[in-house]
Amino acid sequence: MKVDPAIVQMFAENVRAEVLVRPTGIKLDPAIVQKIKQKVPIFSGMTPDCLMSTLAVAEYFPVKAGEVVFKERDIGDSFFVLIAGEVLVEKNTNGKVVELARLSAGNCFGEMALVGNHLRSATVRATGDAVTMRFYRELVDSNPESAHIIYRNIARILASRLDESSVMLADLVGRKTTT
């Protein structure tokens, strides 16, 4: 019987997630929390107390210039909020790396790991030194008050990205049919 390596990796990641102790959360003052609430769409609609408890489970995750946050086809169990810096979202297509997006402070990435896709759909790389907050799926799901807001906002973010992709695809198809 042949076992798919992706399945083995997924089970190994799940075991690792259960065994590893998560670092304690980021300590933030109320002024920073208010600024995050205003500038980070994934937290839109949260009360200050809800946001504070959500941010308390985040892992501070600095990224050096050129460093990969995660690779396409990695198993994902978390999403990231970019606090400072910029990241590139890249996809390998037919052996060629294609830039899909550049994200700046306030944007989130990796959120598809929360809504059912365990494999990362793209590679994310820092263009310069960056600071992110990492949120693990099990910790997001453990707080129903914030989880439903985060998932609703993820749906809005993904719908917006799908709209943008549809426009780009229509432009590409339009150009191809006119040549």
Short mmCIF file of N, CA and C in Angstrom, two decimals:
data_model
loop_
_atom_site.label_atom_id
_atom_site.label_comp_id
_atom_site.label_asym_id
_atom_site.label_seq_id
_atom_site.Cartn_x
_atom_site.Cartn_y
_atom_site.Cartn_z
N MET A 1 0.84 -1.18 0.00
CA MET A 1 0.00 0.00 0.00
C MET A 1 0.89 1.25 0.00
N LYS A 2 0.66 2.13 -0.94
CA LYS A 2 1.44 3.36 -1.04
C LYS A 2 0.72 4.47 -0.29
N VAL A 3 1.48 5.20 0.54
CA VAL A 3 0.92 6.29 1.34
C VAL A 3 1.36 7.61 0.73
N ASP A 4 0.41 8.48 0.53
CA ASP A 4 0.70 9.81 -0.02
C ASP A 4 1.55 10.60 0.97
N PRO A 5 2.72 11.12 0.53
CA PRO A 5 3.58 11.89 1.45
C PRO A 5 2.88 13.11 2.04
N ALA A 6 1.96 13.72 1.31
CA ALA A 6 1.24 14.88 1.83
C ALA A 6 0.39 14.49 3.04
N ILE A 7 -0.18 13.30 3.02
CA ILE A 7 -0.99 12.82 4.14
C ILE A 7 -0.09 12.58 5.35
N VAL A 8 1.07 11.99 5.12
CA VAL A 8 2.01 11.76 6.21
C VAL A 8 2.42 13.10 6.82
N GLN A 9 2.72 14.08 5.96
CA GLN A 9 3.14 15.40 6.45
C GLN A 9 2.01 16.05 7.24
N MET A 10 0.76 15.92 6.75
CA MET A 10 -0.38 16.52 7.44
C MET A 10 -0.55 15.90 8.84
N PHE A 11 -0.45 14.57 8.94
CA PHE A 11 -0.57 13.93 10.25
C PHE A 11 0.57 14.35 11.16
N ALA A 12 1.78 14.45 10.61
CA ALA A 12 2.93 14.88 11.42
C ALA A 12 2.72 16.29 11.94
N GLU A 13 2.19 17.19 11.10
CA GLU A 13 1.92 18.57 11.52
C GLU A 13 0.84 18.61 12.60
N ASN A 14 -0.18 17.76 12.46
CA ASN A 14 -1.24 17.73 13.48
C ASN A 14 -0.70 17.25 14.82
N VAL A 15 0.18 16.24 14.80
CA VAL A 15 0.79 15.75 16.03
C VAL A 15 1.67 16.84 16.63
N ARG A 16 2.46 17.51 15.77
CA ARG A 16 3.32 18.59 16.24
C ARG A 16 2.49 19.69 16.89
N ALA A 17 1.35 20.02 16.28
CA ALA A 17 0.49 21.08 16.82
C ALA A 17 -0.05 20.71 18.19
N GLU A 18 -0.30 19.42 18.42
CA GLU A 18 -0.82 18.99 19.72
C GLU A 18 0.27 18.93 20.78
N VAL A 19 1.51 18.66 20.37
CA VAL A 19 2.60 18.45 21.32
C VAL A 19 3.30 19.75 21.69
N LEU A 20 3.51 20.63 20.72
CA LEU A 20 4.26 21.86 20.96
C LEU A 20 3.48 22.83 21.84
N VAL A 21 4.18 23.45 22.74
CA VAL A 21 3.58 24.49 23.57
C VAL A 21 3.67 25.79 22.78
N ARG A 22 2.55 26.48 22.64
CA ARG A 22 2.53 27.74 21.91
C ARG A 22 3.12 28.84 22.77
N PRO A 23 3.86 29.74 22.15
CA PRO A 23 4.40 30.87 22.92
C PRO A 23 3.28 31.76 23.44
N THR A 24 3.59 32.45 24.51
CA THR A 24 2.58 33.36 25.06
C THR A 24 2.34 34.50 24.10
N GLY A 25 1.20 35.13 24.22
CA GLY A 25 0.77 36.16 23.29
C GLY A 25 1.55 37.46 23.39
N ILE A 26 1.24 38.33 22.47
CA ILE A 26 1.86 39.64 22.41
C ILE A 26 1.21 40.54 23.45
N LYS A 27 2.00 41.33 24.14
CA LYS A 27 1.47 42.28 25.11
C LYS A 27 1.32 43.63 24.42
N LEU A 28 0.09 44.12 24.33
CA LEU A 28 -0.18 45.37 23.62
C LEU A 28 -0.94 46.34 24.51
N ASP A 29 -0.62 47.63 24.36
CA ASP A 29 -1.39 48.61 25.11
C ASP A 29 -2.64 49.00 24.32
N PRO A 30 -3.64 49.57 24.98
CA PRO A 30 -4.92 49.89 24.33
C PRO A 30 -4.79 50.80 23.11
N ALA A 31 -3.82 51.72 23.10
CA ALA A 31 -3.64 52.61 21.95
C ALA A 31 -3.24 51.82 20.71
N ILE A 32 -2.35 50.84 20.88
CA ILE A 32 -1.94 49.99 19.75
C ILE A 32 -3.11 49.13 19.29
N VAL A 33 -3.88 48.62 20.23
CA VAL A 33 -5.04 47.80 19.88
C VAL A 33 -6.03 48.63 19.05
N GLN A 34 -6.26 49.86 19.42
CA GLN A 34 -7.17 50.73 18.67
C GLN A 34 -6.64 50.97 17.25
N LYS A 35 -5.35 51.18 17.14
CA LYS A 35 -4.74 51.40 15.82
C LYS A 35 -4.89 50.15 14.95
N ILE A 36 -4.66 48.98 15.54
CA ILE A 36 -4.83 47.72 14.80
C ILE A 36 -6.28 47.56 14.35
N LYS A 37 -7.22 47.88 15.23
CA LYS A 37 -8.64 47.76 14.89
C LYS A 37 -8.99 48.63 13.68
N GLN A 38 -8.42 49.83 13.61
CA GLN A 38 -8.71 50.75 12.51
C GLN A 38 -8.05 50.34 11.20
N LYS A 39 -6.88 49.71 11.27
CA LYS A 39 -6.09 49.49 10.07
C LYS A 39 -6.06 48.05 9.56
N VAL A 40 -6.63 47.09 10.30
CA VAL A 40 -6.57 45.69 9.90
C VAL A 40 -7.99 45.17 9.65
N PRO A 41 -8.35 45.02 8.37
CA PRO A 41 -9.73 44.63 8.03
C PRO A 41 -10.20 43.31 8.62
N ILE A 42 -9.30 42.37 8.88
CA ILE A 42 -9.74 41.08 9.40
C ILE A 42 -10.32 41.19 10.81
N PHE A 43 -10.01 42.30 11.50
CA PHE A 43 -10.55 42.53 12.85
C PHE A 43 -11.72 43.50 12.86
N SER A 44 -12.17 43.91 11.70
CA SER A 44 -13.28 44.86 11.60
C SER A 44 -14.53 44.32 12.30
N GLY A 45 -15.15 45.16 13.12
CA GLY A 45 -16.37 44.77 13.82
C GLY A 45 -16.16 44.19 15.20
N MET A 46 -14.92 44.05 15.64
CA MET A 46 -14.65 43.52 16.97
C MET A 46 -14.72 44.63 18.02
N THR A 47 -15.25 44.28 19.17
CA THR A 47 -15.19 45.21 20.29
C THR A 47 -13.74 45.28 20.77
N PRO A 48 -13.37 46.33 21.49
CA PRO A 48 -11.99 46.40 22.00
C PRO A 48 -11.61 45.20 22.87
N ASP A 49 -12.52 44.74 23.73
CA ASP A 49 -12.21 43.58 24.58
C ASP A 49 -12.02 42.31 23.76
N CYS A 50 -12.88 42.13 22.76
CA CYS A 50 -12.77 40.96 21.88
C CYS A 50 -11.45 40.99 21.13
N LEU A 51 -11.11 42.16 20.60
CA LEU A 51 -9.86 42.30 19.86
C LEU A 51 -8.66 42.05 20.78
N MET A 52 -8.71 42.57 21.99
CA MET A 52 -7.61 42.38 22.94
C MET A 52 -7.42 40.89 23.22
N SER A 53 -8.51 40.15 23.43
CA SER A 53 -8.37 38.71 23.72
C SER A 53 -7.90 37.95 22.48
N THR A 54 -8.28 38.42 21.30
CA THR A 54 -7.82 37.79 20.05
C THR A 54 -6.33 38.03 19.86
N LEU A 55 -5.90 39.26 20.05
CA LEU A 55 -4.48 39.58 19.90
C LEU A 55 -3.61 38.89 20.95
N ALA A 56 -4.20 38.58 22.10
CA ALA A 56 -3.45 37.93 23.17
C ALA A 56 -2.98 36.53 22.79
N VAL A 57 -3.65 35.89 21.84
CA VAL A 57 -3.23 34.53 21.44
C VAL A 57 -2.30 34.55 20.23
N ALA A 58 -1.98 35.73 19.74
CA ALA A 58 -1.10 35.84 18.58
C ALA A 58 0.34 35.54 18.95
N GLU A 59 1.06 35.05 17.97
CA GLU A 59 2.50 34.83 18.13
C GLU A 59 3.22 35.92 17.35
N TYR A 60 4.13 36.61 17.99
CA TYR A 60 4.97 37.61 17.33
C TYR A 60 5.86 36.85 16.37
N PHE A 61 5.88 37.26 15.09
CA PHE A 61 6.60 36.50 14.08
C PHE A 61 7.36 37.45 13.16
N PRO A 62 8.60 37.83 13.55
CA PRO A 62 9.40 38.70 12.69
C PRO A 62 9.93 37.92 11.49
N VAL A 63 10.10 38.61 10.36
CA VAL A 63 10.59 37.98 9.13
C VAL A 63 11.69 38.86 8.56
N LYS A 64 12.81 38.26 8.24
CA LYS A 64 13.94 38.99 7.66
C LYS A 64 13.73 39.18 6.15
N ALA A 65 14.39 40.19 5.60
CA ALA A 65 14.33 40.47 4.16
C ALA A 65 14.68 39.22 3.36
N GLY A 66 13.83 38.88 2.39
CA GLY A 66 14.05 37.73 1.53
C GLY A 66 13.62 36.40 2.12
N GLU A 67 13.29 36.38 3.40
CA GLU A 67 12.90 35.14 4.06
C GLU A 67 11.51 34.70 3.62
N VAL A 68 11.33 33.40 3.48
CA VAL A 68 10.04 32.82 3.12
C VAL A 68 9.25 32.58 4.40
N VAL A 69 8.02 33.09 4.43
CA VAL A 69 7.14 32.86 5.59
C VAL A 69 6.59 31.45 5.51
N PHE A 70 6.10 31.07 4.34
CA PHE A 70 5.71 29.69 4.06
C PHE A 70 5.77 29.47 2.56
N LYS A 71 5.89 28.19 2.18
CA LYS A 71 6.02 27.82 0.77
C LYS A 71 4.72 27.22 0.25
N GLU A 72 4.52 27.39 -1.03
CA GLU A 72 3.41 26.75 -1.72
C GLU A 72 3.48 25.25 -1.45
N ARG A 73 2.35 24.65 -1.15
CA ARG A 73 2.17 23.23 -0.87
C ARG A 73 2.57 22.83 0.56
N ASP A 74 3.06 23.79 1.38
CA ASP A 74 3.26 23.50 2.80
C ASP A 74 1.90 23.26 3.43
N ILE A 75 1.87 22.53 4.52
CA ILE A 75 0.63 22.36 5.26
C ILE A 75 0.44 23.59 6.12
N GLY A 76 -0.77 24.16 6.09
CA GLY A 76 -1.05 25.38 6.84
C GLY A 76 -1.98 25.14 8.00
N ASP A 77 -1.65 25.76 9.13
CA ASP A 77 -2.51 25.68 10.31
C ASP A 77 -2.68 27.04 10.96
N SER A 78 -2.32 28.11 10.20
CA SER A 78 -2.37 29.44 10.77
C SER A 78 -2.49 30.48 9.66
N PHE A 79 -2.85 31.70 10.07
CA PHE A 79 -2.80 32.82 9.15
C PHE A 79 -1.98 33.92 9.80
N PHE A 80 -1.59 34.91 9.01
CA PHE A 80 -0.71 35.97 9.46
C PHE A 80 -1.34 37.33 9.18
N VAL A 81 -1.07 38.27 10.06
CA VAL A 81 -1.42 39.67 9.83
C VAL A 81 -0.10 40.43 9.75
N LEU A 82 0.07 41.16 8.67
CA LEU A 82 1.30 41.93 8.47
C LEU A 82 1.18 43.25 9.22
N ILE A 83 2.06 43.45 10.19
CA ILE A 83 2.05 44.65 11.03
C ILE A 83 2.96 45.72 10.46
N ALA A 84 4.10 45.31 9.92
CA ALA A 84 5.05 46.26 9.33
C ALA A 84 5.79 45.55 8.20
N GLY A 85 6.12 46.30 7.15
CA GLY A 85 6.86 45.74 6.04
C GLY A 85 5.97 45.36 4.88
N GLU A 86 6.52 44.57 3.98
CA GLU A 86 5.82 44.15 2.77
C GLU A 86 6.20 42.71 2.45
N VAL A 87 5.22 41.95 1.92
CA VAL A 87 5.49 40.59 1.47
C VAL A 87 5.00 40.41 0.04
N LEU A 88 5.64 39.47 -0.65
CA LEU A 88 5.23 39.07 -1.99
C LEU A 88 4.49 37.75 -1.88
N VAL A 89 3.41 37.62 -2.63
CA VAL A 89 2.71 36.35 -2.75
C VAL A 89 3.05 35.83 -4.14
N GLU A 90 3.68 34.65 -4.18
CA GLU A 90 4.19 34.09 -5.43
C GLU A 90 3.64 32.69 -5.66
N LYS A 91 3.45 32.35 -6.93
CA LYS A 91 2.98 31.02 -7.30
C LYS A 91 3.89 30.46 -8.38
N ASN A 92 4.22 29.20 -8.26
CA ASN A 92 5.03 28.53 -9.26
C ASN A 92 4.09 27.96 -10.33
N THR A 93 4.24 28.45 -11.56
CA THR A 93 3.41 28.01 -12.66
C THR A 93 4.31 27.55 -13.79
N ASN A 94 4.24 26.27 -14.12
CA ASN A 94 5.06 25.69 -15.19
C ASN A 94 6.55 26.00 -15.00
N GLY A 95 7.03 25.90 -13.77
CA GLY A 95 8.43 26.13 -13.48
C GLY A 95 8.84 27.58 -13.40
N LYS A 96 7.88 28.49 -13.54
CA LYS A 96 8.16 29.93 -13.49
C LYS A 96 7.45 30.52 -12.28
N VAL A 97 8.16 31.40 -11.54
CA VAL A 97 7.56 32.06 -10.38
C VAL A 97 6.82 33.30 -10.85
N VAL A 98 5.54 33.37 -10.50
CA VAL A 98 4.68 34.49 -10.89
C VAL A 98 4.27 35.24 -9.62
N GLU A 99 4.44 36.56 -9.63
CA GLU A 99 4.02 37.39 -8.51
C GLU A 99 2.51 37.60 -8.60
N LEU A 100 1.80 37.18 -7.57
CA LEU A 100 0.35 37.36 -7.54
C LEU A 100 -0.05 38.66 -6.86
N ALA A 101 0.69 39.03 -5.81
CA ALA A 101 0.32 40.23 -5.05
C ALA A 101 1.49 40.69 -4.20
N ARG A 102 1.42 41.99 -3.85
CA ARG A 102 2.31 42.58 -2.86
C ARG A 102 1.39 43.08 -1.75
N LEU A 103 1.66 42.64 -0.55
CA LEU A 103 0.82 43.02 0.58
C LEU A 103 1.61 43.90 1.53
N SER A 104 0.94 44.89 2.10
CA SER A 104 1.58 45.81 3.03
C SER A 104 0.89 45.71 4.40
N ALA A 105 1.38 46.50 5.33
CA ALA A 105 0.86 46.49 6.70
C ALA A 105 -0.66 46.59 6.72
N GLY A 106 -1.27 45.76 7.54
CA GLY A 106 -2.72 45.73 7.67
C GLY A 106 -3.35 44.56 6.92
N ASN A 107 -2.64 44.03 5.93
CA ASN A 107 -3.17 42.90 5.17
C ASN A 107 -2.92 41.59 5.91
N CYS A 108 -3.75 40.60 5.60
CA CYS A 108 -3.54 39.26 6.13
C CYS A 108 -3.19 38.33 4.97
N PHE A 109 -2.58 37.22 5.30
CA PHE A 109 -2.28 36.19 4.30
C PHE A 109 -2.24 34.84 4.99
N GLY A 110 -2.44 33.80 4.20
CA GLY A 110 -2.48 32.45 4.76
C GLY A 110 -3.83 32.08 5.33
N GLU A 111 -4.81 32.97 5.16
CA GLU A 111 -6.13 32.76 5.77
C GLU A 111 -6.89 31.58 5.17
N MET A 112 -6.51 31.14 3.96
CA MET A 112 -7.19 29.99 3.37
C MET A 112 -6.97 28.73 4.20
N ALA A 113 -5.89 28.69 4.99
CA ALA A 113 -5.65 27.55 5.88
C ALA A 113 -6.73 27.43 6.94
N LEU A 114 -7.40 28.52 7.25
CA LEU A 114 -8.46 28.49 8.25
C LEU A 114 -9.78 27.99 7.69
N VAL A 115 -9.99 28.16 6.42
CA VAL A 115 -11.29 27.83 5.84
C VAL A 115 -11.29 26.50 5.09
N GLY A 116 -10.34 25.63 5.40
CA GLY A 116 -10.43 24.27 4.90
C GLY A 116 -9.30 23.78 4.03
N ASN A 117 -8.51 24.67 3.47
CA ASN A 117 -7.43 24.21 2.60
C ASN A 117 -6.16 24.05 3.44
N HIS A 118 -5.74 22.81 3.67
CA HIS A 118 -4.58 22.57 4.51
C HIS A 118 -3.26 22.84 3.80
N LEU A 119 -3.26 22.78 2.46
CA LEU A 119 -2.03 23.04 1.71
C LEU A 119 -2.00 24.50 1.26
N ARG A 120 -0.87 25.14 1.46
CA ARG A 120 -0.70 26.53 1.05
C ARG A 120 -0.78 26.63 -0.47
N SER A 121 -1.50 27.62 -0.97
CA SER A 121 -1.70 27.78 -2.40
C SER A 121 -0.64 28.64 -3.07
N ALA A 122 0.22 29.27 -2.26
CA ALA A 122 1.26 30.15 -2.80
C ALA A 122 2.39 30.26 -1.79
N THR A 123 3.50 30.82 -2.25
CA THR A 123 4.64 31.11 -1.39
C THR A 123 4.56 32.57 -0.98
N VAL A 124 4.87 32.87 0.27
CA VAL A 124 4.90 34.25 0.74
C VAL A 124 6.31 34.55 1.22
N ARG A 125 6.88 35.65 0.68
CA ARG A 125 8.26 36.03 0.96
C ARG A 125 8.31 37.51 1.33
N ALA A 126 9.11 37.84 2.34
CA ALA A 126 9.27 39.25 2.76
C ALA A 126 10.18 39.97 1.77
N THR A 127 9.78 41.19 1.36
CA THR A 127 10.63 41.99 0.48
C THR A 127 11.72 42.70 1.27
N GLY A 128 11.44 42.99 2.52
CA GLY A 128 12.38 43.61 3.45
C GLY A 128 12.05 43.08 4.83
N ASP A 129 12.71 43.55 5.84
CA ASP A 129 12.36 43.11 7.19
C ASP A 129 10.89 43.43 7.44
N ALA A 130 10.19 42.48 8.04
CA ALA A 130 8.76 42.63 8.29
C ALA A 130 8.41 42.09 9.66
N VAL A 131 7.26 42.50 10.15
CA VAL A 131 6.74 42.01 11.42
C VAL A 131 5.32 41.51 11.17
N THR A 132 5.06 40.30 11.61
CA THR A 132 3.73 39.73 11.47
C THR A 132 3.25 39.22 12.83
N MET A 133 1.95 39.00 12.90
CA MET A 133 1.36 38.27 14.01
C MET A 133 0.80 36.99 13.40
N ARG A 134 1.08 35.88 14.04
CA ARG A 134 0.62 34.58 13.55
C ARG A 134 -0.51 34.10 14.45
N PHE A 135 -1.60 33.65 13.82
CA PHE A 135 -2.76 33.15 14.54
C PHE A 135 -3.02 31.71 14.14
N TYR A 136 -2.93 30.79 15.10
CA TYR A 136 -3.16 29.38 14.83
C TYR A 136 -4.66 29.07 14.79
N ARG A 137 -5.05 28.19 13.87
CA ARG A 137 -6.45 27.82 13.67
C ARG A 137 -7.11 27.39 14.97
N GLU A 138 -6.46 26.51 15.74
CA GLU A 138 -7.11 25.99 16.95
C GLU A 138 -7.35 27.08 17.98
N LEU A 139 -6.48 28.08 18.01
CA LEU A 139 -6.68 29.18 18.97
C LEU A 139 -7.76 30.14 18.49
N VAL A 140 -7.84 30.36 17.19
CA VAL A 140 -8.92 31.20 16.64
C VAL A 140 -10.26 30.52 16.92
N ASP A 141 -10.33 29.23 16.62
CA ASP A 141 -11.59 28.49 16.79
C ASP A 141 -12.00 28.36 18.25
N SER A 142 -11.06 28.47 19.17
CA SER A 142 -11.39 28.31 20.59
C SER A 142 -12.10 29.52 21.19
N ASN A 143 -12.16 30.63 20.44
CA ASN A 143 -12.83 31.84 20.93
C ASN A 143 -14.00 32.17 19.99
N PRO A 144 -15.20 31.63 20.26
CA PRO A 144 -16.33 31.82 19.34
C PRO A 144 -16.69 33.28 19.10
N GLU A 145 -16.48 34.13 20.10
CA GLU A 145 -16.83 35.55 19.95
C GLU A 145 -16.02 36.19 18.81
N SER A 146 -14.74 35.91 18.76
CA SER A 146 -13.93 36.51 17.70
C SER A 146 -13.90 35.64 16.44
N ALA A 147 -14.02 34.33 16.60
CA ALA A 147 -13.92 33.43 15.44
C ALA A 147 -14.95 33.76 14.37
N HIS A 148 -16.20 33.99 14.77
CA HIS A 148 -17.22 34.26 13.75
C HIS A 148 -16.93 35.58 13.02
N ILE A 149 -16.38 36.55 13.72
CA ILE A 149 -16.03 37.83 13.08
C ILE A 149 -14.86 37.65 12.12
N ILE A 150 -13.84 36.91 12.57
CA ILE A 150 -12.69 36.65 11.72
C ILE A 150 -13.11 35.90 10.46
N TYR A 151 -13.91 34.85 10.61
CA TYR A 151 -14.34 34.08 9.44
C TYR A 151 -15.21 34.91 8.50
N ARG A 152 -16.08 35.74 9.04
CA ARG A 152 -16.89 36.63 8.19
C ARG A 152 -15.98 37.59 7.43
N ASN A 153 -15.00 38.16 8.10
CA ASN A 153 -14.08 39.08 7.44
C ASN A 153 -13.19 38.38 6.43
N ILE A 154 -12.79 37.14 6.72
CA ILE A 154 -12.04 36.36 5.73
C ILE A 154 -12.89 36.16 4.48
N ALA A 155 -14.16 35.86 4.65
CA ALA A 155 -15.04 35.69 3.50
C ALA A 155 -15.09 36.97 2.66
N ARG A 156 -15.17 38.10 3.32
CA ARG A 156 -15.18 39.39 2.59
C ARG A 156 -13.87 39.62 1.85
N ILE A 157 -12.75 39.34 2.52
CA ILE A 157 -11.44 39.54 1.92
C ILE A 157 -11.27 38.62 0.71
N LEU A 158 -11.63 37.34 0.87
CA LEU A 158 -11.49 36.40 -0.24
C LEU A 158 -12.42 36.75 -1.39
N ALA A 159 -13.63 37.22 -1.09
CA ALA A 159 -14.56 37.64 -2.15
C ALA A 159 -13.99 38.82 -2.93
N SER A 160 -13.38 39.76 -2.23
CA SER A 160 -12.76 40.91 -2.89
C SER A 160 -11.61 40.47 -3.78
N ARG A 161 -10.79 39.56 -3.28
CA ARG A 161 -9.67 39.05 -4.08
C ARG A 161 -10.17 38.28 -5.30
N LEU A 162 -11.26 37.54 -5.13
CA LEU A 162 -11.85 36.81 -6.26
C LEU A 162 -12.37 37.78 -7.31
N ASP A 163 -13.01 38.87 -6.88
CA ASP A 163 -13.47 39.90 -7.82
C ASP A 163 -12.31 40.46 -8.62
N GLU A 164 -11.21 40.79 -7.93
CA GLU A 164 -10.03 41.33 -8.62
C GLU A 164 -9.45 40.31 -9.60
N SER A 165 -9.39 39.05 -9.18
CA SER A 165 -8.87 37.99 -10.06
C SER A 165 -9.76 37.80 -11.27
N SER A 166 -11.07 37.91 -11.09
CA SER A 166 -12.00 37.75 -12.21
C SER A 166 -11.80 38.85 -13.25
N VAL A 167 -11.57 40.07 -12.79
CA VAL A 167 -11.32 41.19 -13.70
C VAL A 167 -10.02 40.94 -14.47
N MET A 168 -8.98 40.52 -13.77
CA MET A 168 -7.69 40.25 -14.43
C MET A 168 -7.83 39.10 -15.43
N LEU A 169 -8.55 38.05 -15.06
CA LEU A 169 -8.75 36.91 -15.96
C LEU A 169 -9.52 37.34 -17.19
N ALA A 170 -10.58 38.14 -17.01
CA ALA A 170 -11.36 38.62 -18.15
C ALA A 170 -10.49 39.46 -19.09
N ASP A 171 -9.62 40.30 -18.52
CA ASP A 171 -8.71 41.11 -19.34
C ASP A 171 -7.77 40.21 -20.14
N LEU A 172 -7.21 39.19 -19.48
CA LEU A 172 -6.29 38.29 -20.17
C LEU A 172 -6.99 37.51 -21.28
N VAL A 173 -8.17 37.01 -21.00
CA VAL A 173 -8.93 36.27 -22.01
C VAL A 173 -9.31 37.20 -23.16
N GLY A 174 -9.70 38.44 -22.83
CA GLY A 174 -10.05 39.41 -23.86
C GLY A 174 -8.88 39.73 -24.77
N ARG A 175 -7.71 39.87 -24.19
CA ARG A 175 -6.50 40.15 -24.99
C ARG A 175 -6.14 38.95 -25.87
N LYS A 176 -6.31 37.76 -25.35
CA LYS A 176 -5.95 36.56 -26.07
C LYS A 176 -6.88 36.34 -27.27
N THR A 177 -8.15 36.64 -27.11
CA THR A 177 -9.10 36.42 -28.20
C THR A 177 -9.01 37.49 -29.28
N THR A 178 -8.43 38.64 -28.98
CA THR A 178 -8.31 39.71 -29.98
C THR A 178 -7.01 39.61 -30.77
N THR A 179 -6.13 38.71 -30.38
CA THR A 179 -4.85 38.58 -31.11
C THR A 179 -4.90 37.49 -32.14
#
